[in-house]
């Protein structure tokens, strides 16, 4: 859809523009992404994550492209909105992901798996906590390796938040982003939740969640 | 008058030849029982993307034939 066709909502749209590049509309202002540190990578970069890197800082820190993060959040939301909410499994072994995952599951209606991921959860039907997902969302492909392994075994697609140092083995949709920061994870999950609800029509296309990204943060 | 021993014509439905699943990344046949995956394109949701175990493990990119979305 071109810029002329878009309805004028009267509100200021967050944009990202570099000289000589076309205007890109972002889900939230670029400053909010930068404040939360969503774009901050690590000193290591894998081949899998090279397409999402914007530049390498002089100190060797890899920086992710905020526009690609934004684009992938939209795509992932579209993808997840097509599935039945109760069949989506959201996994986080990372402590900073506990609250964002729980909050997302409250809004979207999916199943949270926080803390230790017990082997066999997706593969062993004799377990009381056995769950058969249609799609799996993971916070960190390295920490949540067991969940990815089991999802690969049962043949369900995997959506993963991946930093520059992550391998994306058995991941079918990568959302690049800083998956180590407290604020970053909160913002990423908040954005994903909001976008899923927008795609489903639960909230209007310009609607917002009743809570702010800060409410998704794990309290210290 | 037709004899009762005459061969009657029977309408036998011949099942259509099933298209074997082909990996969207390497365009090879996917074996039955292989730990592959099948899902609709994350972007457009129209085309079916199939990925074999090897391509999933190596992170070989796939391209949606409908919208051109490039994953993973």
mmCIF file of C-alpha atoms in Angstrom:
data_model
loop_
_atom_site.group_PDB
_atom_site.id
_atom_site.type_symbol
_atom_site.label_atom_id
_atom_site.label_comp_id
_atom_site.label_asym_id
_atom_site.label_seq_id
_atom_site.Cartn_x
_atom_site.Cartn_y
_atom_site.Cartn_z
ATOM 1 C CA UNK A 1 0.000 0.000 0.000
ATOM 2 C CA UNK A 2 1.444 3.353 -0.995
ATOM 3 C CA UNK A 3 1.640 6.384 1.234
ATOM 4 C CA UNK A 4 -1.219 8.104 -0.642
ATOM 5 C CA UNK A 5 -3.629 5.204 -0.121
ATOM 6 C CA UNK A 6 -3.185 5.078 3.631
ATOM 7 C CA UNK A 7 -5.983 6.655 5.655
ATOM 8 C CA UNK A 8 -4.935 9.716 7.573
ATOM 9 C CA UNK A 9 -5.441 8.914 11.235
ATOM 10 C CA UNK A 10 -4.402 12.355 12.361
ATOM 11 C CA UNK A 11 -1.642 11.065 14.605
ATOM 12 C CA UNK A 12 2.061 11.390 14.041
ATOM 13 C CA UNK A 13 3.537 8.204 12.620
ATOM 14 C CA UNK A 14 6.931 7.012 13.798
ATOM 15 C CA UNK A 15 9.276 6.861 10.865
ATOM 16 C CA UNK A 16 12.828 5.867 10.201
ATOM 17 C CA UNK A 17 14.597 7.641 7.390
ATOM 18 C CA UNK A 18 18.174 7.699 6.230
ATOM 19 C CA UNK A 19 19.446 9.980 3.460
ATOM 20 C CA UNK A 20 18.628 8.498 0.068
ATOM 21 C CA UNK A 21 16.325 5.855 1.513
ATOM 22 C CA UNK A 22 12.565 5.523 1.374
ATOM 23 C CA UNK A 23 10.442 6.320 4.412
ATOM 24 C CA UNK A 24 9.743 3.290 6.594
ATOM 25 C CA UNK A 25 6.878 3.334 9.042
ATOM 26 C CA UNK A 26 7.769 1.720 12.361
ATOM 27 C CA UNK A 27 5.458 0.245 14.978
ATOM 28 C CA UNK A 28 6.880 2.545 17.660
ATOM 29 C CA UNK A 29 9.252 5.534 17.389
ATOM 30 C CA UNK A 30 12.853 4.631 16.668
ATOM 31 C CA UNK A 31 13.906 6.321 19.916
ATOM 32 C CA UNK A 32 11.863 3.810 21.916
ATOM 33 C CA UNK A 33 13.688 0.950 20.229
ATOM 34 C CA UNK A 34 17.033 2.557 20.950
ATOM 35 C CA UNK A 35 16.133 3.387 24.570
ATOM 36 C CA UNK A 36 15.183 -0.222 25.297
ATOM 37 C CA UNK A 37 18.403 -1.408 23.648
ATOM 38 C CA UNK A 38 16.583 -3.770 21.307
ATOM 39 C CA UNK A 39 19.199 -3.172 18.627
ATOM 40 C CA UNK A 40 22.222 -3.958 20.809
ATOM 41 C CA UNK A 41 23.862 -7.201 19.802
ATOM 42 C CA UNK A 42 26.945 -8.934 21.162
ATOM 43 C CA UNK A 43 30.639 -9.108 20.321
ATOM 44 C CA UNK A 44 30.004 -12.359 18.463
ATOM 45 C CA UNK A 45 28.081 -12.720 15.224
ATOM 46 C CA UNK A 46 27.060 -16.009 13.652
ATOM 47 C CA UNK A 47 26.553 -16.562 9.941
ATOM 48 C CA UNK A 48 22.863 -17.134 10.620
ATOM 49 C CA UNK A 49 22.435 -13.618 11.993
ATOM 50 C CA UNK A 50 24.605 -11.684 9.546
ATOM 51 C CA UNK A 51 21.659 -10.565 7.373
ATOM 52 C CA UNK A 52 20.160 -8.712 10.349
ATOM 53 C CA UNK A 53 23.284 -6.790 11.360
ATOM 54 C CA UNK A 54 23.272 -3.073 10.633
ATOM 55 C CA UNK A 55 26.905 -2.280 11.481
ATOM 56 C CA UNK A 56 29.817 -3.200 13.718
ATOM 57 C CA UNK A 57 30.819 -0.602 16.293
ATOM 58 C CA UNK A 58 34.465 0.364 16.704
ATOM 59 C CA UNK A 59 34.621 -1.665 19.935
ATOM 60 C CA UNK A 60 33.487 -4.765 18.032
ATOM 61 C CA UNK A 61 29.876 -4.745 19.147
ATOM 62 C CA UNK A 62 27.409 -5.833 16.479
ATOM 63 C CA UNK A 63 24.365 -3.610 16.075
ATOM 64 C CA UNK A 64 21.071 -4.992 14.731
ATOM 65 C CA UNK A 65 18.958 -3.174 12.180
ATOM 66 C CA UNK A 66 15.906 -1.697 13.934
ATOM 67 C CA UNK A 67 13.911 -1.682 10.700
ATOM 68 C CA UNK A 68 14.451 -5.397 10.228
ATOM 69 C CA UNK A 69 13.415 -6.023 13.832
ATOM 70 C CA UNK A 70 10.245 -4.036 13.201
ATOM 71 C CA UNK A 71 9.517 -5.865 9.961
ATOM 72 C CA UNK A 72 10.038 -9.285 11.519
ATOM 73 C CA UNK A 73 7.790 -8.475 14.483
ATOM 74 C CA UNK A 74 5.014 -7.659 12.019
ATOM 75 C CA UNK A 75 5.589 -10.855 10.035
ATOM 76 C CA UNK A 76 5.747 -12.995 13.187
ATOM 77 C CA UNK A 77 2.521 -11.447 14.472
ATOM 78 C CA UNK A 78 0.781 -12.205 11.181
ATOM 79 C CA UNK A 79 2.106 -15.753 11.360
ATOM 80 C CA UNK A 80 1.080 -16.361 14.977
ATOM 81 C CA UNK A 81 -2.351 -14.751 14.528
ATOM 82 C CA UNK A 82 -3.257 -17.537 12.091
ATOM 83 C CA UNK A 83 -2.930 -20.209 14.779
ATOM 84 C CA UNK A 84 -5.382 -21.108 17.501
ATOM 85 C CA UNK A 85 -4.187 -19.231 20.624
ATOM 86 C CA UNK A 86 -4.393 -22.258 22.907
ATOM 87 C CA UNK A 87 -2.039 -24.166 20.576
ATOM 88 C CA UNK A 88 0.782 -21.634 20.774
ATOM 89 C CA UNK A 89 3.564 -22.486 23.232
ATOM 90 C CA UNK A 90 5.761 -19.634 24.448
ATOM 91 C CA UNK A 91 8.986 -20.753 26.111
ATOM 92 C CA UNK A 92 11.479 -18.856 28.237
ATOM 93 C CA UNK A 93 14.204 -20.372 30.334
ATOM 94 C CA UNK A 94 15.688 -16.897 30.818
ATOM 95 C CA UNK A 95 14.575 -15.178 34.008
ATOM 96 C CA UNK A 96 14.118 -11.836 32.290
ATOM 97 C CA UNK A 97 11.652 -13.496 29.960
ATOM 98 C CA UNK A 98 9.352 -14.855 32.673
ATOM 99 C CA UNK A 99 7.143 -11.820 33.066
ATOM 100 C CA UNK A 100 7.001 -10.818 29.377
ATOM 101 C CA UNK A 101 6.007 -14.372 28.424
ATOM 102 C CA UNK A 102 3.372 -14.597 31.153
ATOM 103 C CA UNK A 103 1.940 -11.216 30.199
ATOM 104 C CA UNK A 104 1.846 -12.106 26.529
ATOM 105 C CA UNK A 105 0.043 -15.356 27.285
ATOM 106 C CA UNK A 106 -2.507 -13.471 29.402
ATOM 107 C CA UNK A 107 -3.394 -11.223 26.486
ATOM 108 C CA UNK A 108 -3.085 -13.661 23.605
ATOM 109 C CA UNK A 109 -4.323 -16.805 25.367
ATOM 110 C CA UNK A 110 -1.322 -18.972 24.609
ATOM 111 C CA UNK A 111 0.470 -21.432 26.884
ATOM 112 C CA UNK A 112 3.528 -20.193 28.809
ATOM 113 C CA UNK A 113 6.501 -22.412 29.653
ATOM 114 C CA UNK A 114 8.769 -20.497 32.000
ATOM 115 C CA UNK A 115 11.674 -21.829 33.980
ATOM 116 C CA UNK A 116 13.159 -25.224 33.370
ATOM 117 C CA UNK A 117 11.729 -26.899 30.285
ATOM 118 C CA UNK A 118 11.053 -30.473 31.320
ATOM 119 C CA UNK A 119 12.192 -32.884 28.599
ATOM 120 C CA UNK A 120 9.313 -34.738 27.016
ATOM 121 C CA UNK A 121 6.810 -31.903 27.362
ATOM 122 C CA UNK A 122 6.155 -31.932 23.610
ATOM 123 C CA UNK A 123 7.118 -35.533 22.864
ATOM 124 C CA UNK A 124 6.046 -37.823 25.723
ATOM 125 C CA UNK A 125 2.238 -38.285 25.860
ATOM 126 C CA UNK A 126 2.428 -40.233 29.103
ATOM 127 C CA UNK A 127 3.476 -37.148 31.035
ATOM 128 C CA UNK A 128 0.782 -35.249 32.928
ATOM 129 C CA UNK A 129 2.094 -31.932 31.590
ATOM 130 C CA UNK A 130 2.283 -33.150 27.986
ATOM 131 C CA UNK A 131 1.350 -30.444 25.497
ATOM 132 C CA UNK A 132 0.878 -30.723 21.764
ATOM 133 C CA UNK A 133 1.625 -27.308 20.234
ATOM 134 C CA UNK A 134 0.967 -26.078 16.698
ATOM 135 C CA UNK A 135 3.714 -23.466 16.871
ATOM 136 C CA UNK A 136 6.453 -22.697 19.390
ATOM 137 C CA UNK A 137 7.848 -19.271 20.284
ATOM 138 C CA UNK A 138 11.214 -19.247 22.046
ATOM 139 C CA UNK A 139 13.046 -16.414 23.788
ATOM 140 C CA UNK A 140 16.595 -17.606 23.239
ATOM 141 C CA UNK A 141 17.518 -20.482 20.881
ATOM 142 C CA UNK A 142 20.545 -21.336 23.050
ATOM 143 C CA UNK A 143 18.785 -21.365 26.408
ATOM 144 C CA UNK A 144 15.636 -22.954 25.023
ATOM 145 C CA UNK A 145 17.496 -25.627 23.075
ATOM 146 C CA UNK A 146 15.416 -28.452 24.591
ATOM 147 C CA UNK A 147 12.153 -26.874 23.464
ATOM 148 C CA UNK A 148 13.521 -26.346 19.946
ATOM 149 C CA UNK A 149 14.795 -29.921 19.807
ATOM 150 C CA UNK A 150 11.406 -31.303 20.760
ATOM 151 C CA UNK A 151 9.568 -28.968 18.397
ATOM 152 C CA UNK A 152 11.839 -30.151 15.577
ATOM 153 C CA UNK A 153 11.127 -33.754 16.502
ATOM 154 C CA UNK A 154 7.353 -33.363 16.382
ATOM 155 C CA UNK A 155 7.524 -31.162 13.272
ATOM 156 C CA UNK A 156 6.063 -27.872 14.408
ATOM 157 C CA UNK A 157 7.343 -24.476 13.237
ATOM 158 C CA UNK A 158 9.531 -22.482 15.605
ATOM 159 C CA UNK A 159 9.583 -18.692 15.938
ATOM 160 C CA UNK A 160 12.587 -17.384 17.874
ATOM 161 C CA UNK A 161 13.938 -14.119 19.201
ATOM 162 C CA UNK A 162 17.580 -14.318 18.217
ATOM 163 C CA UNK A 163 20.558 -12.166 19.101
ATOM 164 C CA UNK A 164 23.699 -11.857 16.983
ATOM 165 C CA UNK A 165 25.414 -14.733 18.836
ATOM 166 C CA UNK A 166 22.575 -17.220 18.312
ATOM 167 C CA UNK A 167 22.458 -20.113 15.901
ATOM 168 C CA UNK A 168 19.082 -20.464 14.243
ATOM 169 C CA UNK A 169 19.120 -24.222 13.849
ATOM 170 C CA UNK A 170 15.559 -25.591 13.481
ATOM 171 C CA UNK A 171 14.156 -22.066 13.627
ATOM 172 C CA UNK A 172 11.632 -21.251 10.906
ATOM 173 C CA UNK A 173 11.148 -17.562 11.602
ATOM 174 C CA UNK A 174 13.767 -15.366 13.236
ATOM 175 C CA UNK A 175 12.895 -12.165 15.059
ATOM 176 C CA UNK A 176 16.230 -10.391 15.518
ATOM 177 C CA UNK A 177 16.614 -8.514 18.781
ATOM 178 C CA UNK A 178 18.475 -8.255 22.021
ATOM 179 C CA UNK A 179 17.193 -11.242 24.001
ATOM 180 C CA UNK A 180 19.416 -10.598 26.998
ATOM 181 C CA UNK A 181 18.143 -7.257 28.256
ATOM 182 C CA UNK A 182 15.232 -6.896 30.655
ATOM 183 C CA UNK A 183 13.804 -3.839 28.926
ATOM 184 C CA UNK A 184 14.512 -5.208 25.489
ATOM 185 C CA UNK A 185 12.641 -8.464 26.088
ATOM 186 C CA UNK A 186 9.737 -6.565 27.617
ATOM 187 C CA UNK A 187 9.469 -4.274 24.594
ATOM 188 C CA UNK A 188 9.783 -7.118 22.085
ATOM 189 C CA UNK A 189 7.059 -9.186 23.741
ATOM 190 C CA UNK A 190 4.859 -6.126 24.217
ATOM 191 C CA UNK A 191 5.177 -5.271 20.533
ATOM 192 C CA UNK A 192 4.481 -8.839 19.460
ATOM 193 C CA UNK A 193 1.427 -9.064 21.727
ATOM 194 C CA UNK A 194 0.021 -5.778 20.479
ATOM 195 C CA UNK A 195 0.584 -6.691 16.863
ATOM 196 C CA UNK A 196 -1.023 -10.148 17.255
ATOM 197 C CA UNK A 197 -4.112 -8.575 18.808
ATOM 198 C CA UNK A 198 -4.211 -5.995 16.008
ATOM 199 C CA UNK A 199 -3.962 -8.735 13.382
ATOM 200 C CA UNK A 200 -6.757 -10.680 15.037
ATOM 201 C CA UNK A 201 -8.959 -7.601 15.258
ATOM 202 C CA UNK A 202 -9.214 -7.699 19.052
ATOM 203 C CA UNK A 203 -7.911 -4.133 19.171
ATOM 204 C CA UNK A 204 -8.219 -1.626 16.307
ATOM 205 C CA UNK A 205 -5.303 -1.230 13.844
ATOM 206 C CA UNK A 206 -4.085 1.834 15.740
ATOM 207 C CA UNK A 207 -5.140 0.567 19.158
ATOM 208 C CA UNK A 208 -2.837 0.032 22.108
ATOM 209 C CA UNK A 209 -2.618 -2.379 24.983
ATOM 210 C CA UNK A 210 -3.924 -1.185 28.350
ATOM 211 C CA UNK A 211 -0.435 -1.734 29.753
ATOM 212 C CA UNK A 212 2.862 -0.099 28.832
ATOM 213 C CA UNK A 213 6.060 -1.968 27.893
ATOM 214 C CA UNK A 214 7.348 -1.203 31.402
ATOM 215 C CA UNK A 215 4.582 -3.403 32.840
ATOM 216 C CA UNK A 216 5.978 -6.336 30.870
ATOM 217 C CA UNK A 217 9.395 -5.955 32.518
ATOM 218 C CA UNK A 218 10.550 -8.451 35.094
ATOM 219 C CA UNK A 219 10.805 -6.675 38.435
ATOM 220 C CA UNK A 220 14.172 -6.711 40.121
ATOM 221 C CA UNK B 1 -29.297 -59.616 -24.732
ATOM 222 C CA UNK B 2 -26.217 -59.352 -22.703
ATOM 223 C CA UNK B 3 -24.898 -62.502 -21.162
ATOM 224 C CA UNK B 4 -24.584 -62.630 -17.433
ATOM 225 C CA UNK B 5 -20.993 -63.619 -17.945
ATOM 226 C CA UNK B 6 -20.272 -60.561 -19.953
ATOM 227 C CA UNK B 7 -17.763 -58.290 -18.395
ATOM 228 C CA UNK B 8 -19.494 -55.344 -16.935
ATOM 229 C CA UNK B 9 -17.927 -51.982 -17.036
ATOM 230 C CA UNK B 10 -16.958 -50.697 -13.681
ATOM 231 C CA UNK B 11 -16.100 -47.155 -12.844
ATOM 232 C CA UNK B 12 -12.923 -47.494 -10.933
ATOM 233 C CA UNK B 13 -11.714 -44.236 -9.566
ATOM 234 C CA UNK B 14 -8.048 -43.876 -10.088
ATOM 235 C CA UNK B 15 -6.591 -41.793 -7.358
ATOM 236 C CA UNK B 16 -4.689 -38.777 -8.507
ATOM 237 C CA UNK B 17 -0.986 -39.014 -8.382
ATOM 238 C CA UNK B 18 -0.040 -37.354 -5.127
ATOM 239 C CA UNK B 19 2.577 -34.673 -5.396
ATOM 240 C CA UNK B 20 5.453 -35.645 -3.174
ATOM 241 C CA UNK B 21 6.508 -33.054 -0.601
ATOM 242 C CA UNK B 22 9.460 -31.038 -1.841
ATOM 243 C CA UNK B 23 11.639 -28.887 0.381
ATOM 244 C CA UNK B 24 11.228 -25.162 -0.387
ATOM 245 C CA UNK B 25 14.898 -24.521 0.343
ATOM 246 C CA UNK B 26 16.810 -27.294 -1.458
ATOM 247 C CA UNK B 27 13.977 -28.525 -3.756
ATOM 248 C CA UNK B 28 14.668 -32.136 -2.861
ATOM 249 C CA UNK B 29 12.114 -34.770 -1.949
ATOM 250 C CA UNK B 30 11.275 -34.970 1.720
ATOM 251 C CA UNK B 31 11.360 -38.491 3.040
ATOM 252 C CA UNK B 32 8.406 -39.825 5.012
ATOM 253 C CA UNK B 33 9.219 -39.773 8.694
ATOM 254 C CA UNK B 34 11.830 -37.119 8.239
ATOM 255 C CA UNK B 35 11.659 -34.420 10.882
ATOM 256 C CA UNK B 36 10.666 -31.745 8.435
ATOM 257 C CA UNK B 37 8.106 -29.011 8.864
ATOM 258 C CA UNK B 38 5.262 -27.573 6.853
ATOM 259 C CA UNK B 39 3.657 -24.192 7.413
ATOM 260 C CA UNK B 40 1.994 -21.375 5.520
ATOM 261 C CA UNK B 41 4.172 -18.456 4.470
ATOM 262 C CA UNK B 42 4.594 -16.215 7.526
ATOM 263 C CA UNK B 43 4.084 -13.097 5.437
ATOM 264 C CA UNK B 44 1.233 -13.797 3.011
ATOM 265 C CA UNK B 45 -0.190 -17.034 4.452
ATOM 266 C CA UNK B 46 -1.048 -18.356 0.993
ATOM 267 C CA UNK B 47 1.850 -20.529 -0.125
ATOM 268 C CA UNK B 48 2.869 -23.658 1.774
ATOM 269 C CA UNK B 49 6.511 -23.707 2.856
ATOM 270 C CA UNK B 50 8.110 -27.089 3.457
ATOM 271 C CA UNK B 51 11.542 -27.464 5.000
ATOM 272 C CA UNK B 52 13.481 -30.680 5.303
ATOM 273 C CA UNK B 53 15.444 -31.575 8.414
ATOM 274 C CA UNK B 54 18.763 -30.738 6.838
ATOM 275 C CA UNK B 55 17.730 -27.284 5.664
ATOM 276 C CA UNK B 56 16.220 -26.492 9.057
ATOM 277 C CA UNK B 57 19.409 -27.487 10.791
ATOM 278 C CA UNK B 58 21.654 -25.540 8.443
ATOM 279 C CA UNK B 59 19.367 -22.536 8.260
ATOM 280 C CA UNK B 60 19.124 -22.677 4.470
ATOM 281 C CA UNK B 61 16.924 -19.763 3.361
ATOM 282 C CA UNK B 62 13.497 -20.327 1.833
ATOM 283 C CA UNK B 63 11.640 -17.970 -0.470
ATOM 284 C CA UNK B 64 7.869 -17.752 -0.676
ATOM 285 C CA UNK B 65 6.792 -18.318 -4.302
ATOM 286 C CA UNK B 66 3.808 -16.025 -3.808
ATOM 287 C CA UNK B 67 5.110 -12.930 -2.022
ATOM 288 C CA UNK B 68 8.870 -13.373 -2.198
ATOM 289 C CA UNK B 69 9.351 -13.376 1.568
ATOM 290 C CA UNK B 70 12.773 -14.684 2.453
ATOM 291 C CA UNK B 71 13.205 -16.653 5.656
ATOM 292 C CA UNK B 72 14.136 -17.809 8.223
#
